[in-house]
Every structure is written in C-alpha cells, then in structure tokens.
Coordinates of C-alpha atoms and ligand atoms in Angstrom, one line a residue:
X26 CA 0.0 0.0 0.0
X27 CA 1.4 3.3 -1.1
X28 CA 1.2 6.6 0.8
X29 CA -1.4 8.9 -0.7
X30 CA -0.9 12.6 -1.0
X31 CA -4.0 13.9 0.8
X32 CA -5.0 17.5 0.7
X33 CA -3.9 19.9 3.5
X34 CA -7.5 20.2 4.8
X35 CA -7.8 16.4 5.0
X36 CA -4.7 16.0 7.2
X37 CA -6.6 16.7 10.4
X38 CA -9.1 13.9 9.5
X39 CA -6.2 11.6 8.6
X40 CA -4.5 12.3 11.9
X41 CA -7.8 11.6 13.8
X42 CA -8.2 8.2 12.0
X43 CA -4.6 7.3 12.8
X44 CA -5.0 8.2 16.4
X45 CA -8.1 6.1 16.8
X46 CA -6.5 3.1 15.1
X47 CA -3.2 3.3 16.8
X48 CA -4.4 4.3 20.3
X49 CA -1.8 7.1 20.2
X50 CA -2.7 10.5 21.6
X51 CA -2.3 13.7 19.5
X52 CA 0.5 15.0 21.7
X53 CA 2.4 11.7 21.1
X54 CA 2.0 12.1 17.3
X55 CA 3.3 15.6 17.7
X56 CA 6.3 14.4 19.7
X57 CA 7.0 11.8 17.0
X58 CA 7.0 14.5 14.4
X59 CA 9.3 16.7 16.4
X60 CA 11.6 13.8 17.2
X61 CA 11.8 12.8 13.5
X62 CA 12.7 16.4 12.7
X63 CA 15.5 16.4 15.3
X64 CA 16.7 13.0 14.1
X65 CA 17.2 14.5 10.7
X66 CA 18.5 17.9 12.0
X67 CA 21.1 16.7 14.5
X68 CA 23.5 14.8 12.2
X69 CA 23.2 17.6 9.7
X70 CA 24.1 20.5 12.0
X71 CA 26.9 21.3 14.4
X72 CA 26.1 21.9 18.0
X73 CA 27.7 25.3 17.8
X74 CA 24.7 26.5 15.7
X75 CA 22.5 29.0 17.4
X76 CA 18.9 28.0 16.6
X77 CA 16.0 30.4 16.6
X78 CA 12.6 28.7 16.3
X79 CA 9.7 30.9 15.2
X80 CA 6.5 29.4 16.5
X81 CA 2.9 30.1 15.7
X82 CA -0.1 29.4 17.9
X83 CA -1.3 26.3 16.1
X84 CA 0.1 22.8 16.0
X85 CA 2.9 23.8 13.6
X86 CA 4.0 26.1 16.4
X87 CA 3.5 23.1 18.8
X88 CA 6.0 21.1 16.7
X89 CA 8.4 24.1 17.0
X90 CA 8.2 24.1 20.8
X91 CA 8.8 20.4 21.0
X92 CA 11.7 20.7 18.6
X93 CA 13.1 23.5 20.7
X94 CA 13.0 21.3 23.8
X95 CA 14.6 18.3 22.1
X96 CA 17.4 20.3 20.5
X97 CA 18.2 22.2 23.6
X98 CA 18.6 18.9 25.6
X99 CA 20.9 17.8 22.8
X100 CA 23.2 20.7 23.5
X101 CA 22.2 23.2 20.9
X102 CA 21.7 26.9 21.9
X103 CA 18.0 27.4 21.2
X104 CA 15.7 30.4 21.5
X105 CA 12.0 30.5 20.7
X106 CA 10.4 33.5 19.1
X107 CA 6.6 33.7 19.7
X108 CA 4.7 34.7 16.6
X109 CA 1.6 35.6 18.4
X110 CA 0.2 38.1 20.9
X111 CA 0.4 37.4 24.6
X112 CA -3.3 37.2 24.8
X113 CA -3.6 34.5 22.0
X114 CA -5.0 31.1 23.0
X115 CA -2.7 28.4 21.7
X116 CA -4.0 25.1 20.4
X117 CA -4.1 22.5 23.2
X118 CA -1.0 20.5 22.1
X119 CA 0.9 23.7 21.4
X120 CA 0.1 25.0 24.8
X121 CA 1.3 21.8 26.4
X122 CA 4.6 21.9 24.6
X123 CA 5.0 25.6 25.3
X124 CA 4.7 24.8 29.0
X125 CA 7.3 22.0 28.7
X126 CA 10.0 24.4 27.4
X127 CA 13.1 24.1 29.6
X128 CA 14.1 27.2 31.4
X129 CA 17.4 27.5 29.6
X130 CA 15.5 28.4 26.4
X131 CA 15.0 32.1 26.0
X132 CA 11.5 32.8 24.9
X133 CA 11.2 36.1 23.0
X134 CA 7.8 37.9 22.6
X135 CA 6.6 39.1 19.1
X136 CA 8.0 42.6 19.4
X137 CA 11.4 41.6 20.7
X138 CA 14.5 42.3 18.5
X139 CA 15.9 39.7 16.2
X140 CA 19.1 38.0 17.5
X141 CA 22.1 36.6 15.7
X142 CA 21.0 33.0 15.2
X143 CA 22.7 30.9 12.5
X144 CA 19.7 28.7 11.9
X145 CA 16.1 29.9 11.7
X146 CA 13.4 27.3 12.0
X147 CA 10.0 28.3 10.6
X148 CA 7.2 26.7 12.8
X149 CA 4.9 29.6 12.3
X150 CA 2.2 28.4 9.9
X151 CA 1.6 24.8 8.7
X152 CA -1.2 23.1 6.8
X153 CA -3.7 25.0 8.9
X154 CA -3.0 28.2 7.1
X155 CA -6.2 29.4 5.3
X156 CA -7.3 32.3 3.1
X157 CA -5.4 35.5 2.8
X158 CA -2.5 36.1 5.2
X159 CA -3.3 38.6 8.0
X160 CA -1.2 41.8 7.9
X161 CA 0.6 40.8 11.1
X162 CA 1.5 37.5 9.6
X163 CA 2.9 39.2 6.5
X164 CA 5.2 41.2 8.7
X165 CA 6.4 38.2 10.6
X166 CA 7.2 36.3 7.4
X167 CA 9.0 39.3 5.9
X168 CA 11.1 39.6 9.1
X169 CA 12.0 35.9 8.9
X170 CA 13.0 36.3 5.2
X171 CA 15.3 39.2 6.0
X172 CA 17.2 37.1 8.5
X173 CA 20.6 35.9 7.2
X174 CA 20.4 32.5 8.9
X175 CA 20.0 29.2 7.1
X176 CA 16.2 28.7 6.9
X177 CA 14.3 25.5 7.6
X178 CA 10.6 25.1 7.4
X179 CA 8.7 22.6 9.6
X180 CA 6.1 20.7 7.4
X181 CA 5.5 23.5 4.9
X182 CA 6.9 27.0 4.4
X183 CA 4.6 29.6 6.2
X184 CA 2.2 31.2 3.8
X185 CA 2.4 28.4 1.2
X186 CA -1.0 26.8 0.6
X187 CA -0.9 23.0 0.5
X188 CA -2.0 22.5 -3.1
X189 CA -1.2 25.7 -4.9
X190 CA 1.2 28.5 -5.6
X191 CA 1.5 31.3 -2.9
X192 CA -0.7 34.3 -3.5
X193 CA 1.1 36.6 -1.1
X194 CA 4.0 36.7 1.3
X195 CA 5.7 33.4 1.8
X196 CA 8.6 32.1 3.8
X197 CA 11.6 31.3 1.6
X198 CA 13.1 28.1 2.9
X199 CA 16.5 26.6 2.1
X200 CA 15.1 23.2 3.3
X201 CA 11.5 22.1 4.0
X202 CA 11.1 19.1 6.3
X203 CA 7.6 17.7 5.7
X204 CA 5.8 15.1 7.8
X205 CA 4.3 11.8 6.6
X206 CA 3.7 12.9 3.0
X207 CA 4.8 15.8 0.9
X208 CA 2.1 18.4 0.4
X209 CA 1.3 18.8 -3.4
X210 CA 2.5 22.4 -3.5
X211 CA 6.0 21.2 -2.3
X212 CA 6.2 19.2 -5.6
X213 CA 5.5 22.0 -7.9
X214 CA 8.6 23.2 -9.8
X215 CA 7.2 26.8 -9.6
X216 CA 7.7 26.6 -5.8
X217 CA 11.3 25.5 -5.9
X218 CA 12.6 28.8 -4.6
X219 CA 10.0 28.7 -1.7
X220 CA 10.5 25.1 -0.7
X221 CA 14.3 24.7 -1.2
X222 CA 15.5 21.1 -0.6
X223 CA 12.6 18.8 0.3
X224 CA 12.9 16.2 3.0
X225 CA 9.9 14.0 3.9
X226 CA 9.9 12.1 7.2
X227 CA 8.0 9.1 8.2
X228 CA 6.2 9.8 11.5
X229 CA 4.6 6.4 11.7
X230 CA 1.1 7.2 10.4
X231 CA -0.6 3.9 9.7
X232 CA -0.8 3.1 6.0
X233 CA -4.3 1.7 6.3
X234 CA -5.4 5.2 7.2
X235 CA -4.8 6.5 3.7
X236 CA -7.3 4.1 2.2
X237 CA -10.4 6.1 2.8
X238 CA -9.0 9.3 1.2
X239 CA -10.0 10.1 -2.3
X240 CA -7.0 11.3 -4.4
X241 CA -5.2 10.0 -7.4
X242 CA -1.8 11.3 -6.1
X243 CA 0.5 8.8 -4.4
X244 CA 4.0 9.0 -3.1
X245 CA 6.5 6.1 -3.8
X246 CA 8.7 5.4 -0.8
X247 CA 11.4 2.9 0.0
X248 CA 9.0 0.4 1.6
X249 CA 7.1 0.1 -1.6
X250 CA 10.0 -1.2 -3.6
X251 CA 11.3 -4.6 -2.4
X252 CA 7.9 -6.4 -2.8
X253 CA 7.8 -5.4 -6.5
X254 CA 11.0 -7.2 -7.3
X255 CA 11.2 -10.7 -8.7
X256 CA 13.2 -13.3 -7.0
X257 CA 15.6 -15.4 -9.0
X258 CA 16.6 -18.8 -7.9
X259 CA 19.4 -21.3 -8.2
X260 CA 18.3 -22.6 -11.5
X261 CA 17.7 -19.2 -13.1
X262 CA 19.5 -18.8 -16.4
X263 CA 20.2 -15.7 -18.6
X264 CA 16.9 -16.2 -20.5
X265 CA 15.0 -15.7 -17.2
X266 CA 16.5 -12.3 -16.9
X267 CA 15.1 -11.2 -20.2
X268 CA 16.2 -10.5 -23.7
X269 CA 16.1 -6.8 -24.4
X270 CA 16.5 -4.9 -27.7
X271 CA 17.4 -1.3 -27.7
X272 CA 17.1 0.8 -30.8
X273 CA 18.9 4.1 -31.0
X274 CA 22.1 5.9 -31.6
X275 CA 23.2 7.7 -34.8
X276 CA 26.3 9.4 -36.1
X277 CA 27.7 11.5 -33.2
X278 CA 25.1 10.1 -30.8
X279 CA 26.1 6.5 -30.2
X280 CA 27.0 7.3 -26.6
X281 CA 23.3 7.6 -25.8
X282 CA 22.3 4.1 -26.8
X283 CA 25.5 2.7 -25.3
X284 CA 24.6 4.3 -21.9
X285 CA 21.1 2.8 -22.3
X286 CA 22.6 -0.6 -23.0
X287 CA 25.0 -0.6 -20.2
X288 CA 22.3 0.5 -17.9
X289 CA 20.0 -2.4 -18.9
X290 CA 22.8 -4.8 -18.3
X291 CA 23.7 -3.4 -14.9
X292 CA 20.0 -3.5 -14.0
X293 CA 20.1 -7.2 -14.6
X294 CA 19.1 -8.0 -18.2
X295 CA 20.4 -11.4 -19.3
X296 CA 20.8 -10.7 -23.0
X297 CA 21.1 -7.4 -24.8
X298 CA 20.8 -6.7 -28.5
X299 CA 21.5 -3.2 -29.9
X300 CA 19.8 -2.4 -33.1
X301 CA 21.8 0.4 -34.7
X302 CA 22.8 1.8 -38.1
X303 CA 25.1 -0.3 -40.1
X304 CA 27.9 2.3 -40.3
X305 CA 27.9 2.6 -36.5
X306 CA 28.3 -1.1 -35.8
X307 CA 32.0 -1.0 -34.9
X308 CA 31.3 1.7 -32.3
X309 CA 28.6 -0.4 -30.7
X310 CA 30.6 -3.6 -30.7
X311 CA 33.7 -2.0 -29.2
X312 CA 31.7 0.3 -26.9
X313 CA 29.7 -2.5 -25.3
X314 CA 31.3 -5.9 -25.5
X315 CA 28.5 -7.6 -23.7
X316 CA 25.9 -6.7 -26.3
X317 CA 25.1 -8.3 -29.6
X318 CA 24.2 -6.0 -32.5
X319 CA 21.9 -6.1 -35.4
X320 CA 21.6 -3.6 -38.2
X321 CA 18.3 -4.6 -39.9
X322 CA 15.7 -2.0 -40.8
X323 CA 13.1 -4.6 -39.9
X324 CA 14.7 -6.6 -37.1
X325 CA 13.5 -10.0 -36.0
X326 CA 11.4 -9.2 -32.9
X327 CA 10.6 -12.8 -32.0
X328 CA 12.1 -13.8 -28.7
X329 CA 12.6 -10.3 -27.6
X330 CA 11.0 -9.6 -24.2
X331 CA 11.2 -5.8 -24.2
X332 CA 12.1 -3.0 -26.5
X333 CA 13.5 0.4 -25.7
X334 CA 13.6 3.0 -28.5
X335 CA 14.8 6.5 -28.9
X336 CA 18.1 7.5 -27.2
X337 CA 20.4 9.2 -29.7
X338 CA 18.3 7.9 -32.6
X339 CA 17.6 11.1 -34.5
X340 CA 14.3 11.5 -36.3
X341 CA 15.4 11.5 -40.0
X342 CA 14.1 8.4 -41.8
X343 CA 13.0 6.7 -38.7
X344 CA 9.2 6.9 -39.1
X345 CA 8.8 3.7 -41.0
X346 CA 10.9 1.7 -38.6
X347 CA 9.0 3.0 -35.6
X348 CA 5.7 2.2 -37.2
X349 CA 7.0 -1.3 -38.0
X350 CA 7.8 -1.9 -34.4
X351 CA 4.6 -0.6 -33.0
X352 CA 2.6 -2.8 -35.4
X353 CA 4.7 -5.9 -34.8
X354 CA 5.6 -5.9 -31.1
X355 CA 3.4 -5.5 -28.1
X356 CA 5.3 -7.3 -25.3
X357 CA 6.7 -4.2 -23.6
X358 CA 7.9 -1.0 -25.1
X359 CA 9.7 2.0 -23.7
X360 CA 9.7 5.1 -25.9
X361 CA 12.1 7.9 -25.1
X362 CA 13.9 10.9 -26.7
X363 CA 13.7 10.8 -30.5
X364 CA 11.0 8.2 -30.5
X365 CA 8.9 10.7 -28.6
X366 CA 10.0 13.5 -31.0
X367 CA 8.8 11.4 -33.9
X368 CA 5.4 10.9 -32.3
X369 CA 5.2 14.7 -31.7
X370 CA 5.7 15.2 -35.4
X371 CA 3.3 12.4 -36.4
X372 CA 0.5 12.4 -34.0
X373 CA -1.3 9.5 -35.6
X374 CA 1.4 7.3 -34.1
X375 CA -0.2 7.9 -30.7
X376 CA -3.2 5.8 -31.7
X377 CA -0.8 3.0 -32.6
X378 CA 0.8 2.6 -29.2
X379 CA 0.1 -0.8 -27.8
X380 CA -1.6 -0.7 -24.4
X381 CA 0.8 -0.2 -21.5
X382 CA 3.6 1.3 -23.7
X383 CA 5.8 3.4 -21.4
X384 CA 6.7 6.9 -22.6
X385 CA 9.4 8.7 -20.7
X386 CA 9.3 12.4 -21.7
X387 CA 11.0 15.2 -19.8
X388 CA 8.9 18.4 -19.5
X389 CA 9.9 19.8 -22.9
X390 CA 9.3 16.5 -24.7
X391 CA 6.0 16.3 -23.0
X392 CA 5.0 19.8 -24.1
X393 CA 6.0 18.9 -27.6
X394 CA 3.7 15.9 -27.4
X395 CA 0.6 17.6 -26.1
X396 CA 1.2 21.4 -26.4
X397 CA 2.5 23.8 -23.8
X398 CA 0.9 24.2 -20.4
X399 CA 0.4 27.3 -18.3
X400 CA 1.8 25.6 -15.2
X401 CA 2.8 22.3 -13.8
X402 CA -0.7 21.5 -12.3
X403 CA -2.1 21.8 -15.8
X404 CA 0.7 19.6 -17.2
X405 CA 0.0 16.9 -14.5
X406 CA -3.6 16.9 -15.5
X407 CA -2.8 16.5 -19.2
X408 CA -0.5 13.7 -18.5
X409 CA -3.1 11.9 -16.5
X410 CA -5.8 12.4 -19.2
X411 CA -3.5 11.1 -22.0
X412 CA -2.4 8.1 -20.0
X413 CA -6.0 7.2 -19.3
X414 CA -7.2 7.9 -22.9
X415 CA -4.5 5.8 -24.6
X416 CA -4.1 3.2 -21.8
X417 CA -0.4 3.9 -21.6
X418 CA 2.1 4.9 -18.9
X419 CA 3.6 8.3 -19.0
X420 CA 6.8 8.9 -16.9
X421 CA 7.0 12.6 -16.7
X422 CA 10.6 13.2 -15.7
X423 CA 11.9 15.9 -13.4
X424 CA 12.5 16.4 -9.7
X425 CA 10.0 14.0 -8.2
X426 CA 9.3 12.3 -11.5
X427 CA 5.6 11.6 -11.9
X428 CA 4.4 8.2 -13.2
X429 CA 0.9 8.5 -14.8
X430 CA -0.9 5.1 -15.0
X431 CA -3.7 4.1 -17.3
X432 CA -6.2 3.9 -14.4
X433 CA -5.6 7.5 -13.5
X434 CA -3.3 7.0 -10.6
X435 CA -0.4 9.5 -10.5
X436 CA 2.7 8.3 -8.5
X437 CA 5.4 10.8 -7.4
X438 CA 8.9 9.4 -6.9
X439 CA 10.8 10.2 -3.8
X440 CA 14.4 9.5 -4.8
X441 CA 16.9 11.6 -6.8
X442 CA 18.5 15.0 -6.6
X443 CA 19.7 17.9 -8.7
X444 CA 23.1 16.3 -9.3
X445 CA 21.4 13.9 -11.7
X446 CA 20.6 16.7 -14.2
X447 CA 23.4 15.7 -16.4
X448 CA 23.8 14.5 -20.0
X449 CA 22.7 10.9 -20.5
X450 CA 20.8 10.6 -17.2
X451 CA 17.5 10.0 -19.1
X452 CA 19.2 7.3 -21.4
X453 CA 20.1 5.5 -18.2
X454 CA 16.5 5.5 -17.0
X455 CA 15.3 4.1 -20.3
X456 CA 17.7 1.2 -20.0
X457 CA 16.6 0.5 -16.4
X458 CA 12.9 0.5 -17.2
X459 CA 13.3 -1.6 -20.4
X460 CA 15.4 -4.0 -18.4
X461 CA 12.8 -4.5 -15.7
X462 CA 10.2 -5.0 -18.5
X463 CA 12.4 -7.7 -20.0
X464 CA 12.8 -9.4 -16.7
X465 CA 9.0 -9.9 -16.7
X466 CA 7.9 -7.1 -14.4
X467 CA 4.5 -5.6 -15.1
X468 CA 4.8 -2.3 -17.0
X469 CA 3.6 -0.5 -13.8
X470 CA 6.2 -2.2 -11.6
X471 CA 8.9 -1.7 -14.3
X472 CA 8.2 2.0 -14.3
X473 CA 8.1 2.3 -10.5
X474 CA 11.3 0.2 -10.0
X475 CA 13.1 2.0 -12.8
X476 CA 12.4 5.4 -11.6
X477 CA 13.0 4.6 -7.9
X478 CA 16.3 2.8 -8.4
X479 CA 17.5 5.5 -10.9
X480 CA 16.9 8.2 -8.3
X481 CA 18.5 6.1 -5.6
X482 CA 21.6 5.5 -7.8
X483 CA 21.8 9.3 -8.1
X484 CA 21.6 9.8 -4.4
X485 CA 24.3 7.2 -3.6
X486 CA 26.6 8.3 -6.4
X487 CA 26.4 12.0 -5.6
X488 CA 27.6 11.4 -2.0
X489 CA 31.1 11.2 -3.5
X490 CA 30.6 12.8 -6.9
X491 CA 28.4 15.8 -6.1
X492 CA 28.3 18.1 -9.2
X493 CA 30.9 16.0 -10.8
X494 CA 28.4 13.2 -11.3
X495 CA 28.0 11.9 -14.8
X496 CA 25.6 9.4 -16.3
X497 CA 28.2 6.6 -16.3
X498 CA 28.4 7.0 -12.5
X499 CA 24.7 6.3 -12.3
X500 CA 25.2 3.1 -14.2
X501 CA 28.1 2.0 -12.0
X502 CA 25.9 2.6 -9.0
X503 CA 22.9 0.6 -10.1
X504 CA 24.2 -2.6 -8.3
X505 CA 24.6 -0.6 -5.1
X506 CA 20.9 0.2 -5.2
X507 CA 20.1 -3.5 -4.9
X508 CA 22.5 -3.8 -1.9
X509 CA 21.0 -0.7 -0.3
X510 CA 17.4 -2.1 -0.6
X511 CA 18.5 -5.7 0.4
X512 CA 17.4 -7.1 -3.0
X513 CA 19.4 -10.2 -4.0
Ligands
LIG19 N1 0.2 14.3 10.5 C1 0.9 15.3 10.5 O1 1.4 15.7 9.5 C2 1.0 16.1 11.8 C3 1.3 17.5 11.7 N2 1.4 18.3 12.8 C4 1.6 19.7 12.6 O2 0.4 20.4 12.7 C5 0.3 21.3 11.7 C6 -1.1 21.7 11.4 O3 -1.5 22.3 12.6 P1 -2.9 23.2 12.7 O4 -3.0 23.4 14.1 O5 -3.9 22.5 12.0 O6 -2.6 24.4 11.9 P2 -1.3 25.4 11.8 O7 -0.5 25.5 13.0 O8 -0.6 25.1 10.5 O9 -2.0 26.8 11.5 C7 -2.9 27.3 12.5 C8 -2.5 28.7 12.9 O10 -2.4 29.5 11.7 C9 -3.1 30.7 11.8 N3 -3.6 31.1 10.5 C10 -4.4 30.4 9.7 N4 -4.7 31.1 8.6 C11 -4.1 32.3 8.7 C12 -4.0 33.4 7.9 N5 -4.6 33.5 6.8 N6 -3.2 34.5 8.3 C13 -2.6 34.4 9.5 N7 -2.6 33.3 10.3 C14 -3.4 32.3 10.0 C15 -4.2 30.3 12.8 O11 -4.5 31.5 13.4 P3 -6.1 31.8 13.6 O12 -6.1 33.2 14.3 O13 -6.7 31.9 12.3 O14 -6.6 30.7 14.5 C16 -3.4 29.4 13.8 O15 -2.7 30.1 14.7 C17 1.0 20.7 10.5 O16 1.5 21.6 9.5 C18 2.2 20.0 11.3 O17 3.2 21.0 11.5 C19 1.2 17.8 14.1 O18 2.3 18.0 14.9 C20 0.9 16.3 14.2 C21 0.9 15.4 13.1
K20 K1 6.0 26.1 8.8

C-alpha cells in the first residue's frame, strides 16, 4: 500500500483516524513528528549552531516548541520566538509543549528584537493556514525572510497553501522538512525557490489510514520497492533475466544508446541486442562488448521480451521503422527521446501505441507531445488524461518524476537529486525500465522500480561525486541500489 498525498485540509481527519486506530494521543504524534525532525536535524548540524525557532499558535508552532526542547537537551543553543500576541490562545498541544519548554531556552515575545542565530526554523504556519494572510503574519514572514540565517521550514513554508502557488508573502526556505507525506505544493517546480530542498519524514502514520481518502496522487517510498522485485533462484538462467532490444544511436550520438545498453545490463538484463545503423556497428561492438548488435531495418522481434527505443536515434528516416515496431511488437515498449519527438511530429502514431507502452518524456518533450501548459498543475492533468485515454504509462521526468498510470493514478517518486541533471541521465533511466520489463515485471512495476532505483543510484553516487556526477556513475551505482534495498 502506497502513501497517498492527501489534501492539506484532510490532514486533520487523517490524523484523527490514525489516532483512533493506533491508540496514540495527538500529543504523542506531535512528539513523534518533532523527534523525527530532530533525528534529521542533529546529524546535519553542528552543536555550535544558534537555533532560533519561530513558533505560531497552532500545531505547527507546537511542533516548534517540542523541537526546541529536544534540540536544547541535545546541547544546541536554542531560542523560541513567539509569533503571536500574549493574549492569543494556543492550540491544546501547542500549549502543552509551550509549558514544557526548559528554562534554559530564551522565549522572546513578538515585538522583541531579532538575534544573531545561525539557523532559523519556521514553525509559524503549517497546513492549517487558510485564506489571505493577515497583515501581522505578512510582517512576521518578511522579518523571517530578512534574517541571514539558514532557513528550515517545519512541514511547509509559512504562507504556502498545501495545493497551490503562494498568492502573497511566503517564507523562503532553504530546506523544507515535511511530515508523513509531501504536500502537493511542495512538488511544484514553480515553488522551488520557496521550498528549497525537500525532506519527507515518516512519522509512523498507519498506511491503512490513507485508504479512505480520495485522491489520485500517491508517493512512492522505500518500503514500496522490495515487494515489487522478482526473486531469481538457483536454476535461473540468462533467459529468465530477459532478452532486451534497444534501438537508438546515430552518427555522433552513439553514446546515448551505449549508456542505455550498459544501464540495462547493470539493472540485470540477461541478453542485450543493440539495433543500430550499419555504419555505427563498430562503435557499438567496441563500446559495449557484452551486447550483440543487429543492423536490420526490420529486425526479427521474435524472442525479444522488451524494447527500448529512442536515445540518440535522430528523427530522420526513422518513421517507417517506428511504425513497423509498433505494429509488430506488443510485449513491452519504452519510448524515449527521439521516438517521442517522432510521435510529436506524427500524432497518428499515438493511436498505434500498444496498451501499457511506457513513454518517458521530460517536460519539454511532453510539451512537444501535447502542447504547452500554463503551469505544472495543468501539465500533470494533461499527463493523467493522456495516459487514461490511450491506456499507456507516462513517466514525466523531473525532480519528483511523476508516473501516470492508465487507471488515472499518479505516482510521485521520492528519490533523486539535482546532481542527476546531467547528459545521458535519461538514457540510463530508459535502460533501467526496459530491463525490468524484459525481466518480466509488469509495466507499472517496471516504471516504478526503474524510476526509484534510478533516483537512488543518483543519491548514492552523488555522495562522493556531487556536481561531478556523470551518467556513467549512475550506471556504476545501479548494483549498489540493490544492496541498499536488500534485494538479491
Ligand atoms: N500528520 C501530521 O502531518 C502532523 C502534523 N502536525 C503539525 O500540525 C500542523 C497543522 O496544525 P494546525 O493546528 O492544524 O494548523 P497550523 O498550525 O498550521 O495553523 C494554524 C495557525 O495558523 C493561523 N492562521 C491560519 N490562517 C491564517 C492566515 N490567513 N493568516 C494568519 N494566520 C493564519 C491560525 O490563526 P487563527 O487566528 O486563524 O486561528 C493558527 O494560529 C502541521 O502543519 C504540522 O506541522 C502535528 O504536529 C501532528 C501530526
Ligand atoms: K512552517
């Protein structure tokens, strides 16, 4: 069961359901949220940091008071800034955590001056923020934004609605640490400068609780992955790991299909055939010794378990070949890059896509396919409609890649980082998804596992490579993703 991305105004109901099922009290859930925040914060920050926590009167503020207590006990210098008038009644749980603040913590009233903290934690407004910001709240947010400290938001940046773009003042976070599930607005590329880096923490909300909530948006997390993988046994042979054909590459762009091929092999494909142009055969054979090559215009597709088409292919004189494949193969197809560009130029091909074909466009390729969108929300909607209409899977690539399934579900990925924005990264993904298809995974699971492992490879590789990460490093790291997830 996957986590659903429920709306901000449903979160209270979700919490209530969890509390009744788990027997936990609301203050215990708040403590768990605060503790998870600190478990993330402590290893990432030196104890010499001076932490200023700006707390509102609701439960977001309550989280802030609890975080203040925990960090102070761990040796951080902490002060609390009250973002409310003395006369304001706090929410019950916020009040209890306010009363539990240790004496060593300096509590500053609203009108007190700003100190010289090095980290500012925004626990002013959370998902309970509604309507237009009050003037006093605008002032507080502007004051926080003027502060030179590193800025971290608890759950959601203050002033940001849960499902939309901000309409007024908003806290500009360097990092947003969100509880249980990302709020939809945190996934909008338009909000990148507001949200900063996104961290989502598990606070133990029971998965069953999500069932009753009506949304098509889901969030793929680590615990969803192992059960989707096939087990291979003692008597498995290379045929069981699938025979994959990859079509792509052209003069000057052979690197793309070689990356895709290496990626498919590292993901576990047993047999790989590259279908390339005749005059590029030498490059393919030398570039990837483990692969066989064919150069036919109408290759023999019998015995092939999955086909990946497009990386480095070019669009000149490819139309007939793509049509041939779509008419003669339906076992599992991934279309990327120039295969998508061909479809954009020849829309009738869309109607020829076999059910469950996987398309892997990045935003620009997607816009070329369906026309431009005003914003990302509109693009998500179009991707959903197209996937449903054609019964295909659309993997809309980007930070938090979105997998659109034929039944209307939309799954956001949780792995990956900006270091993966490098040449050939998409080619690697195509190789991974095609490989899983060839290994007999359902198209849905192939897309999920491909996208998740691809992002995880990026996370692992970037620990040592950072901005020096190249697509080849992703391929090298694919085996480590199996180790990391305990998959044999
Ligand atoms: N499952 C979880 O994810 C958990 C999350 N927790 C945290 O709880 C908050 C949500 O807490 P809630 O009490 O519902 O609401 P907030 O604290 O976010 O907001 C309420 C305060 O905001 C003020 N407010 C609302 N709208 C405006 C506005 N337009 N302008 C100014 N101020 C506004 C409101 O003031 P009022 O005067 O309107 O009452 C409140 O002071 C969630 O985000 C998490 O951080 C829990 O810890 C447990 C589990
Ligand atoms: K906040």
